[in-house]
Structure formats: structure tokens, C-alpha cells
Amino acid sequence: MKLKKSLAMAPAAIFAPILAHAQEAPVAEGAFASVEALGALNVEMVFIFNTLLFLLGGILVFWMAAGFTMLEAGFVRSKNVTIQLSKNVGLFAIAAVLYYLIGFNLMYPGEGWLVDGWLGTPGPAVLEAVGITAAGAVDVGYASVGSDFFFQLMFCATTASIVSGTLAERIRLNAFFVFVVVLTALVYPVQASWTWGGGFLDAAGFSDFAGSTIVHSVGGWAALVGALVLGPRIGKYGADGKVNPIPGSNLALATLGMFILWMGWFGFNGASQLAMGTISDVADVSRIFANTNAAAAAGALAALILTQMLFGKADLTLMLNGALGGLVAITAEPLTPGLGMATLIGAIGGGIVVFAVPLLDRLRIDDVVGAVPVHLFAGIWGTLAVVLTNDGASIGAQLYGIVVIGGFVVITTGITWLAIKAVMGLRVAPEAEVSGLDKTELGMDAYPEFTRG
Amino acid sequence: MKLKKSLAMAPAAIFAPILAHAQEAPVAEGAFASVEALGALNVEMVFIFNTLLFLLGGILVFWMAAGFTMLEAGFVRSKNVTIQLSKNVGLFAIAAVLYYLIGFNLMYPGEGWLVDGWLGTPGPAVLEAVGITAAGAVDVGYASVGSDFFFQLMFCATTASIVSGTLAERIRLNAFFVFVVVLTALVYPVQASWTWGGGFLDAAGFSDFAGSTIVHSVGGWAALVGALVLGPRIGKYGADGKVNPIPGSNLALATLGMFILWMGWFGFNGASQLAMGTISDVADVSRIFANTNAAAAAGALAALILTQMLFGKADLTLMLNGALGGLVAITAEPLTPGLGMATLIGAIGGGIVVFAVPLLDRLRIDDVVGAVPVHLFAGIWGTLAVVLTNDGASIGAQLYGIVVIGGFVVITTGITWLAIKAVMGLRVAPEAEVSGLDKTELGMDAYPEFTRG
Amino acid sequence: MKLKKSLAMAPAAIFAPILAHAQEAPVAEGAFASVEALGALNVEMVFIFNTLLFLLGGILVFWMAAGFTMLEAGFVRSKNVTIQLSKNVGLFAIAAVLYYLIGFNLMYPGEGWLVDGWLGTPGPAVLEAVGITAAGAVDVGYASVGSDFFFQLMFCATTASIVSGTLAERIRLNAFFVFVVVLTALVYPVQASWTWGGGFLDAAGFSDFAGSTIVHSVGGWAALVGALVLGPRIGKYGADGKVNPIPGSNLALATLGMFILWMGWFGFNGASQLAMGTISDVADVSRIFANTNAAAAAGALAALILTQMLFGKADLTLMLNGALGGLVAITAEPLTPGLGMATLIGAIGGGIVVFAVPLLDRLRIDDVVGAVPVHLFAGIWGTLAVVLTNDGASIGAQLYGIVVIGGFVVITTGITWLAIKAVMGLRVAPEAEVSGLDKTELGMDAYPEFTRG
């Protein structure tokens, strides 16, 4: 029988005096050893719960790779679906290998900074041995190294996933992969070390809970710079200033991708609490789940209402991106807001997307899936919105982080994009672009039997 | 190495005497403080496990929103896919916002009934503060408020998801959304409070573990009434009494949706145990998982066999709905049956769907995805089947709950559908219906490149 | 705020002395009762964590059924999609019912072998009663029976899923289902009992952590024998020795299927640790997650690089199968390798797929989805690779297990396939095959509105 909330199994009233007593009472002499044993059990329990949180969170953020893949495959034309799928499978594989070989240690140098607070030491990640005990754990008060590595790897891959959509339908496969190598081995881990690795931005008070800036804006900046270097798709912008809409080939797939991303975001934000082995931590994780969901819903709803007000008709693609904009916006601080504020932050994130997508088109920046509005613009908003509810954050530190990370990513990825363009070429030939990259780059059609209108 | 079940790590024999002793032995004087500390730890552990169950269950039930979306998008014609996707994204967003603003407190009034046992007090949900301790938790013997809210919200959204499929291909977008507002803010929470909120149906002994009636039949009744008010699609029923099949456009998508729903149902039923912090509770959750899977499999198998016997050919769409019928049927009581009885209950649920889908057509009630047979008819069966295995349930109380809730939902949603019809119009124009709602309502095709046969 | 790895919440240094003390200090007299109570709590905690691991793992492996379905539906032509979907839904339903009725007890006979170490006793699975306490659990040091059953059932279903893809586009629906009955009720459980049920292969030292041989090769052998008995599709191999590629109809769906399988594999391998209630176990589960991911990524990357080197173009279908080959390869031993070795094992698994797919075609063995290279060949490789890192394994025992299980499966499934062919016919008529099985076998098109090129 489904118990009622109002009649829960073990009322607080029963436990309150026990708890009060346990916390305050002087411990009897003879009980000393067992209290220590209790401590040991408690440590073990916390370690298991924290590790489990990372494993669950890691699976969910892994799943976001599938979400980006479906979203992007749905938003491109059917002649470019196979290459979009290939890019997404390949980028995850590359990110996984490079984060193992270089990124993880570069991002979390511990005491091993090459340049203190600015540059860690690259090197392969090493897991704890098989069958460790409490004494053998690297950090028994935290979680297993393997779970931590597994979880953090997924954030690195997410950053690369963000880039692939914007540059769709015109970038060469291997040019993109070379960029992913640089992004996942160097750009992402270095800037992430500044905050999450305990570097200078952390010291400066920059606060970004799960990565509105550190993951999403970084991907967004890299995508924006790439779009500028690469230029728009043939036929997207008319000589007369006219913007030609190029509809995606499969909105069911795109919607599936959005739902996958929403689902994965519970792991993205929730497991970024990094602990659930106490009442305090697990209740905080719960707040994060509820707030993340509220922001996503509000982002979608804002887009639903705004598109009807602005364009006279609901726009599904903006609803999907609106939900994602809400999710990106709440990511910098999903813990401290209440449900009302989370709803507001998400709604503004969704609203930003509705206004920014046409704005980019007016600037003739061709972002095929809307990743720059979603991940960069809503990411900046979310990073600033931290100060609304988190007393420990300051607008100055938030701006400092946004500008420093933005500058670093624009410069390093700008150099990378230009170097790739110069050395191996970035863009397919115009005829190839017109006939579709699936045919020219891969010789494999995603939907070979469905004729095109 | 994969250990064998027969050679498990820590045989019960080792622990049995310890357990017996711990439960019976008089506690030594000096150990008193530490035993209380142990109690505190135990409370903490239970709280964490219960909260984790809600979070995991909530994610899985959230995922069912994607399942309904894919199922419905696959079952409608390609000219109505975008609107079906939009309805599903929008209904979840609306449900999330309204359950926060009104529904959660209306459904769980605690001591705050407006009309005792019948009507709670609407008002925004409020999460526990950041970083609560045991003493600060609203109910330390249960779980965090955030996780409870997150989990319960998803059930409210599920109710709305059930409705959208039946009314596909002819209802106006905003008319549907207005209905969702009423359903998720008022109809669902009020009737759910009667049982799960500790209201009069709970007092009357009505038993519905995870919502065969409270979620599925409520959605099913709302859909049925909507279908009656809305009328069938143009061309579905010939003047000569002939039923014209209108095949869905994408059965791969529909099958994906079914698998997503099946997966999500482990959270739907399993987390409705509301606790997993003891051996007893977690073993019960395991029973629920095994029974839920058995019922789904039996429902699909029953449909596979029955369709071959009745129609001479296996029918995939009825297999999908058969699995769902099995799932709905086991939902009212997934705990007390054994595997054999769960298999039987699910098989009958699947069988009901096979017979009820053509029956509705004979009654000229046009249910596009078969939601009424699956959620209403199998839901009634499941609610009655509780008495087969649950000694605490009576057929009288089960019938009372089915009738009272059914009556309430038929009346309230009937008024709502008729009011919407009168005030803003419920149905698109016939020309719009023929050309497809994606073009007329949204101006956006889901598969713009795939020509239609 | 996202805490840095280097500044974890509760440094090991704080707990180390406590731990050391707790492990070594003589327990004071008066604390005795509470230490025993502590033991009881610890047992309870371990039981809950282990059970939770099975439930989570079971959900994830269930989800793989959807992954196989999408992979296969994407790899067949659109005229055979409905039957492929129907086969996958039906095979899971059959596997679930038969594993309950016969397989679970056949696979885990405990003391109840019919032929000691070789043949268990079939019979229905029975769950623990509702609301068991520690004393009532079948094995309080392990996990609940329901969770164990739920988890193991999914492996049985996976074996059947592997077979369905190879034989696509030509096998009769009910002929396939009859084979599934034999496979899931008898072949799989009997050979699995030899190792995981504590039978003669376990005694011989055969080591297969999560089933490279016991699940994947078994499915692969059954598929290979079926393909030989069934023969290739019409038009696949020209009289002149030419191989005609038959492209899949929906690579987006196939890619989704691959991601689902990758995700599910974390449960497949991770939960095969069978325990996470201690620091040691949960850290081992973490290693398994990280290694599983590394092997999958390396398999995809190897295919990406090799296809460009060999064919001049990246091949998405081989990348998908390369990732799966990496996953199968790491499955026999995902725990003992370090990340580097896991990457290597996975890369070789992916490479095997790239070379084996054309090899099978040269042998005129028509494997529609590449399941034999992925599950059989990479499975053999993975089973042998156990000796690279696991000191407890020997090449002799590994070869013994591969040969014995392979021989058993080839003989039993060979007899089964031939018997089905003789009694009821295995293959559809040539005209039916040309027009597509969806029309002739089911009368239902998966994409009725999309015209074919």
C-alpha cells in the first residue's frame, strides 16, 4: 500500500529525542570502542553512497551523449544524418580516451600543479587497486577514484557534444575530430582545473556548481568561434539579407534527444553535489533534482508562450531548446534557489533562447541546432544568476570567471580552428555540401529507402 | 568473478546467531550511549535509502513522459507528429509548474484539509532548507521533501500523458493545454488526496498501491470523456458501419516508447513502496520489480498468442499495448502476488486490451493509441485483482473506489471538456484535420523530407 | 558548490586513526551488545546495497533489450522492420516467462543437481515472502531473491536478443519464437549453470565475469548455426561471388540502439560484481564502470581509424559494431585490467569486428546485423584476454570453457534449428522475402507513409 506522506512510517517525533541525546550526551566510558567502530561503519557507508552517486550520475551524463546525438540527427537534413551520428559516436570515443590519457590529471592536479593554480600536470589516470579497503582508498572520506573518473569524464565529453551540432552539415569529419582532441585533452581540462581543480578561479570565489560556464559556455564558445571560422551553410542566408529556414529532417528524434538530455541532467546537476552519504547531502541532491526539473519545465513553458505571442504559433524546436536553455541556466546553481526561483531562472533561460536564435540569424551566424543560444547565452545567464540565491557568490567573481574562461576558450579554440583550416582544411567542397556529406564523406545514407520531397 | 548464488559471500548461518543475540540480548549499561548513536545512524541510513529510492523512481517515471511521447508520435500519421510531440512536451511542463504551485499541497494536506478527507488546501510546495540535519528534516523517518515532491510530480504528469494519445489528430493545441491545467492542478490531486493523502477513500479501505485507478484509470476516464465530446477523426468510421484502420506512421518509434514505459514502470511501481532502508522494504521492492516485469511480459505474450488465434497474424501494435495493459493491471498490487499470479494478472490485462480495442471501434469511439483499453479497462481489472492476493483489500472497497473516482473524473472532466468546447473550441476545422495539424496549427512538419505514399 | 577532488569533504587523514583503532583495539566489555547490534546493522546495509545493485543492474540490462531492438530495426530494410520489432518484443516476453517457469532454478540448482555439476533441476522460481526480516531472508549475506532473479532473467533475455538480428529478413516469426523457447528455457540456463551455478566449469577454473562466453558467445553460436541452416537472404551473394551490400533503413535508430546497449552494459558488467555493500565492492564496481567505458570507446575508435585506413572512409555501422565488440571483449574480465589494458582489450575487440564482418561475407554467411563478429568472435577474444590480467585464470581453463560451451551450443541449437525446419519450416517463401515480411507475415508496415526509393 502506498503510504501517505502525512502518515510516514517512522514519525520524526519518535527519533527526535534519541537524536538529541545521541548528539549531546556524554559517551559512556565502556562504549568507546564501539563508537569508534560506529565511526568506521559510517565512513564506509558514506563512501559507498558517494561512490554510488558518481556511478549513477556518470551513467546519466553518459546518456546525454545519446541525447545530443538524437537532437542533432533530428535537426539536420537527412542527407547529413550519418555524418552527424558518426561525429557524435567518434567524439565520445575520443573524449574518453584522451580524458584518460591526459585530461583527468590535468584537471585535478591535487598538489601537482606545473604552474600553481593555472596549469596542472597531464598524465594517465590510474584507478585504485582491486579490492581496496578503507585504509587503501585514496580518499576514504570522498569516493572511489574509479567512480570520480567515470563521472568527470562524462562532463568532458559533454563539452565536445555541444560543439558538434552548431557546425553540422558543412565541417569535414576528421577536421572536427582533430578539434575534439584539442578540446577534450587540453582546453576543457585546463580551464576546468581553475575552478573545480582548486585553481585560481576557485580562489577568486568563482562559483559554478555543475558547469553553466565550465561545461556549457565552454562548449558554446568553441562552437561560436567554429561557426565564425567555418561560415554559414550554402543557401542559409540570401544576398538580400533574407534568412532561409532549413528545417530538420526528424523532429521526433530531436524530441527524444531533448527528453534524454533532460533525464541525464538529473545526474549532471544532482551528482555534482558530490556526496549523498548524509541526510544533509541527500536532501540537497533532492533539492537539486526538483529545481532542475522546475527550470527545464519553465524553460519549455516560456518558449511555448513566447513563440505563440511573438510568432502566432507554438514552435516545437524552440520549446525543445527552451527546455535545454532552462536546464543550462539552473546548472550553475541548482541547490540554493527555492522552487519558485528555479522556475524563474529556467523561464528566463528559455526566453533567452527564443530571442537569441533569430538574433544569431540576423548576425548571419549559422548555428544549425541552436547550441550557442542554449549553452552559451543561457549559460552566462545562469552563471550570473548564482548571486540571486547563493550568498557566497559575488557578481564580480562571476563576471571574472565568465570573462577569463570565455577569453581563454575563444583564443585557444580560435587558434585551433584556424590551424586546422590552414593545415588540413575545415570545410567540405561546395558540391559535396549541396549533395550532402553522407554521400561524399562517408558513402552511406542514414535513410537510404526514404525518398526526399 | 561472478559469484554463484549458491556460494554467496556471507552465508546467513554466520550472521544468524549475531542477529538473534542483538535482537534479544539485554543491552549492557555502558553501551547505552552508543546504541543510541547507532539508532541515529540507522535513521540516517534509512532516510538516505528512502530518498534515493524516490530520486531513482522519479527519474524513471519522468522517463515515461518520453515513452508516451514516442509511443504516440509513432501511432499517429506523419502529418500530425509535430503537434503530438508539442503536446507531450507542453503537458509535462504545465504539469510540473502546476503541481508545484497547487497540486502537491492539495494532494497531501496533512492536517490542513479544507473539507476533511475530501478537499485539501492548494498552495505552493516548499522544499526543506539547504543542508538540513536529522533534526531539521520535516520527517526524518521518511525521506526528504524534495525527493517526495519530485517523485509525486511525475505521477501527476503521467496522468496527463495518458490523455494526449486518445485525442490525437483532431484536438486544438491550446484547448488541450487548458484541459491539462485543470487535470493536473485540480482533478488529479483532489482525487489522489482521497487515498494517498489520507482522505476518505483511504479510510474506507480502498487499496491502490501505485495507481491502476488513481493514475491510469483517471487518465483513461479523462481520455474517454474527451473522445466522446470530441468525436472520431474524419474518415475513421464509414457511414456503412465500416471501421477504417488508420495505421501509425512509425512503429519503430512506438516500440521504443513501449520499452521506455516498461523501463520507467520499475520506478513507478517499485518506488511506490516508498522505502528501501530495511531488509524488509528492499526485498519488497525486489518482489515488485520481478512482478512488474512478469506482468508486462505476460501481457505482451497474451497479445501475441491471442492475435494469432483471433486474426491469424501477430499484431505488433496490440503486443505493445498488451505489455502496457499487463503493466497497468499489476500496478494496483505489485507486491503481494507471487510470480505466477503476477503473470496471470498481466496476461489478463493484455487480453483485455486485445478484446477492448475492436470493441471501442464498434462503439465508434476513436481512441488513436488505445489508451482507454490500456489505462482504463486494464486499470479497473488491476484494481479489482488486488483482492486476489491482498488480504487487507475487499471487493466492496475496491468497487467503491473505482466508482467514486470514476464518477468524479467523468463529471469534472466532462464539464471541463464541454466548457473548453463552448468557450474556445475544441476541434480544428475539418480542412485542417485533413491536411494535418502540423501544417495548420504549427506550420512545421516533423519529417519534411520524407514524401508520403 | 562543486567540491574539488583535492579538497574532499572528509579527508582520509581524519578517519585513518579511528579506523586503525576500530580494527585493532580490544573491545571494551560493556560495549559488547552494541557491537553485535552494529554487526546487525552492517549486515542489513550490505543486503540493501547488494539488492539495490541488482535492481539497478537489472533495469539497465532490461534496457539493452530496447537497444537490440533499435539496433536491429535500424539495420534491416524498411519492409522488414515490423517483424524485427515484433521478434524483439516477443523474445523478451518468452524469455521472461520461461526463465521464471524453468530457467532460474535450472541455472542455480544449489544443492539440487539432477546430474551433479552438469544438469540442474527445472522448476518455477519462488520469491521470498512479503516483508521478510534478516532471519527470513534466503541468504542475508547476499541479496534478496527477487532482485537476483530479476537481474539474472535479463541475461537470459539478452542471449536471445543476440540471435534475432543475424537471422533477420527471412526467418518465420513463430519458427524464431520456438527457437527462443528452447534457447531460454534449456540451452542458456544449462550451460550457465556449469559456471555461474557452481557446476563443473566453475570447478575447472573457467572464468567469465559477466558473460563474454556464457551470454555473448552463446548467442553468437546460436546465431551462426541458425544462419548456416537458414542460408543467406535472396540477392545478398551474387552467383559470381560478388557481395551485394544491403544497407539498413535507419542508421539513426541503429545508433540509438548502440548507445542504449553501451548504457545498459554498465549494469551488465557492473552489477555482475554482485555486491556493493563494502568499500572494496563498490570501488570494484567503479573500476568495472570505468573499464567498460574505456573498452567501448576504444572499440569505436579502433573501427573509426581502421575503416579509414582500410576503406578510405569512416564506416558508421562498423563504428557502432566496433563499440559493441569492445564491450563484449571486456565483459569476461572488466575488473582486473587497468584503464590502459581495458582500452587495449576493447580496441582489439573493435578491430576484430572490422576484419570479421567482410570475412563472414566471403564465407557467404549472411549475418544481417553483424552479431556473430560482435558477440561470438569478440567474445572469444575477451574470454581469452582474461588471462592477461587475472592471475586466477589459466589459458587452458579458458579454452576448455570456450570449447565445451561452444560445442554444447552448436550441437543443441543445431538440432533445434533442424528440427524446427523439418517440423514447421524455418524460412518464408521467396516471394514473401522479396516483398518483405512485414506485408506477408504480419500485414503491417512499420513506416506505411514513407515511400521507398
CSV table of C-alpha atoms in Angstrom, one decimal, chain A residues 258 262 265 292-308 310-311 315-331 341-358 370 372-382 385, chain B residues 89 93:
chain,number,residue,atom,x,y,z
A,258,MET,CA,15.7,16.6,-25.6
A,262,TRP,CA,16.6,16.4,-19.5
A,265,TRP,CA,20.7,16.4,-16.4
A,292,THR,CA,16.5,21.1,-12.2
A,293,ASN,CA,13.1,19.8,-13.3
A,294,ALA,CA,11.4,23.0,-12.5
A,295,ALA,CA,13.8,25.1,-14.5
A,296,ALA,CA,13.5,22.8,-17.5
A,297,ALA,CA,9.7,22.8,-17.4
A,298,ALA,CA,9.7,26.6,-17.0
A,299,GLY,CA,12.1,27.0,-20.0
A,300,ALA,CA,9.8,24.9,-22.2
A,301,LEU,CA,6.7,26.7,-21.0
A,302,ALA,CA,8.3,30.1,-21.5
A,303,ALA,CA,9.1,29.1,-25.1
A,304,LEU,CA,5.6,27.7,-25.6
A,305,ILE,CA,4.1,31.0,-24.5
A,306,LEU,CA,6.6,33.4,-26.1
A,307,THR,CA,6.5,31.7,-29.5
A,308,GLN,CA,2.7,32.0,-29.6
A,310,LEU,CA,5.7,36.5,-31.0
A,311,PHE,CA,5.1,34.3,-34.0
A,315,ASP,CA,7.3,26.4,-32.2
A,316,LEU,CA,8.4,22.9,-31.2
A,317,THR,CA,12.1,23.3,-31.9
A,318,LEU,CA,12.1,26.4,-29.7
A,319,MET,CA,10.3,24.5,-27.0
A,320,LEU,CA,12.9,21.8,-27.1
A,321,ASN,CA,15.7,24.4,-27.0
A,322,GLY,CA,13.8,26.4,-24.4
A,323,ALA,CA,13.8,23.4,-22.0
A,324,LEU,CA,17.5,23.0,-22.6
A,325,GLY,CA,18.1,26.7,-22.0
A,326,GLY,CA,16.3,26.3,-18.7
A,327,LEU,CA,18.5,23.4,-17.8
A,328,VAL,CA,21.7,25.2,-18.7
A,329,ALA,CA,20.6,28.2,-16.7
A,330,ILE,CA,19.9,26.3,-13.5
A,331,THR,CA,23.2,24.4,-13.8
A,341,MET,CA,13.3,31.0,-8.1
A,342,ALA,CA,14.4,27.9,-10.0
A,343,THR,CA,11.2,28.3,-12.1
A,344,LEU,CA,12.1,31.9,-12.8
A,345,ILE,CA,15.7,31.2,-13.7
A,346,GLY,CA,14.7,28.5,-16.0
A,347,ALA,CA,12.0,30.6,-17.7
A,348,ILE,CA,14.4,33.3,-18.4
A,349,GLY,CA,16.8,30.7,-19.8
A,350,GLY,CA,14.1,29.5,-22.1
A,351,GLY,CA,13.2,33.1,-23.0
A,352,ILE,CA,16.8,33.9,-23.9
A,353,VAL,CA,16.8,31.1,-26.4
A,354,VAL,CA,13.6,32.3,-28.1
A,355,PHE,CA,15.1,35.7,-28.6
A,356,ALA,CA,18.7,34.7,-29.3
A,357,VAL,CA,18.0,32.2,-32.1
A,358,PRO,CA,16.7,34.8,-34.5
A,370,GLY,CA,20.8,26.4,-31.6
A,372,VAL,CA,25.1,28.8,-28.9
A,373,PRO,CA,21.9,30.4,-27.5
A,374,VAL,CA,21.2,27.3,-25.4
A,375,HIS,CA,24.7,26.6,-24.0
A,376,LEU,CA,26.5,29.9,-24.2
A,377,PHE,CA,23.8,32.6,-23.7
A,378,ALA,CA,21.7,30.7,-21.2
A,379,GLY,CA,25.0,29.6,-19.6
A,380,ILE,CA,26.1,33.1,-19.0
A,381,TRP,CA,22.7,34.0,-17.6
A,382,GLY,CA,22.8,31.0,-15.2
A,385,ALA,CA,22.0,34.2,-11.6
B,89,VAL,CA,6.5,18.4,-24.1
B,93,ALA,CA,5.9,21.5,-18.5
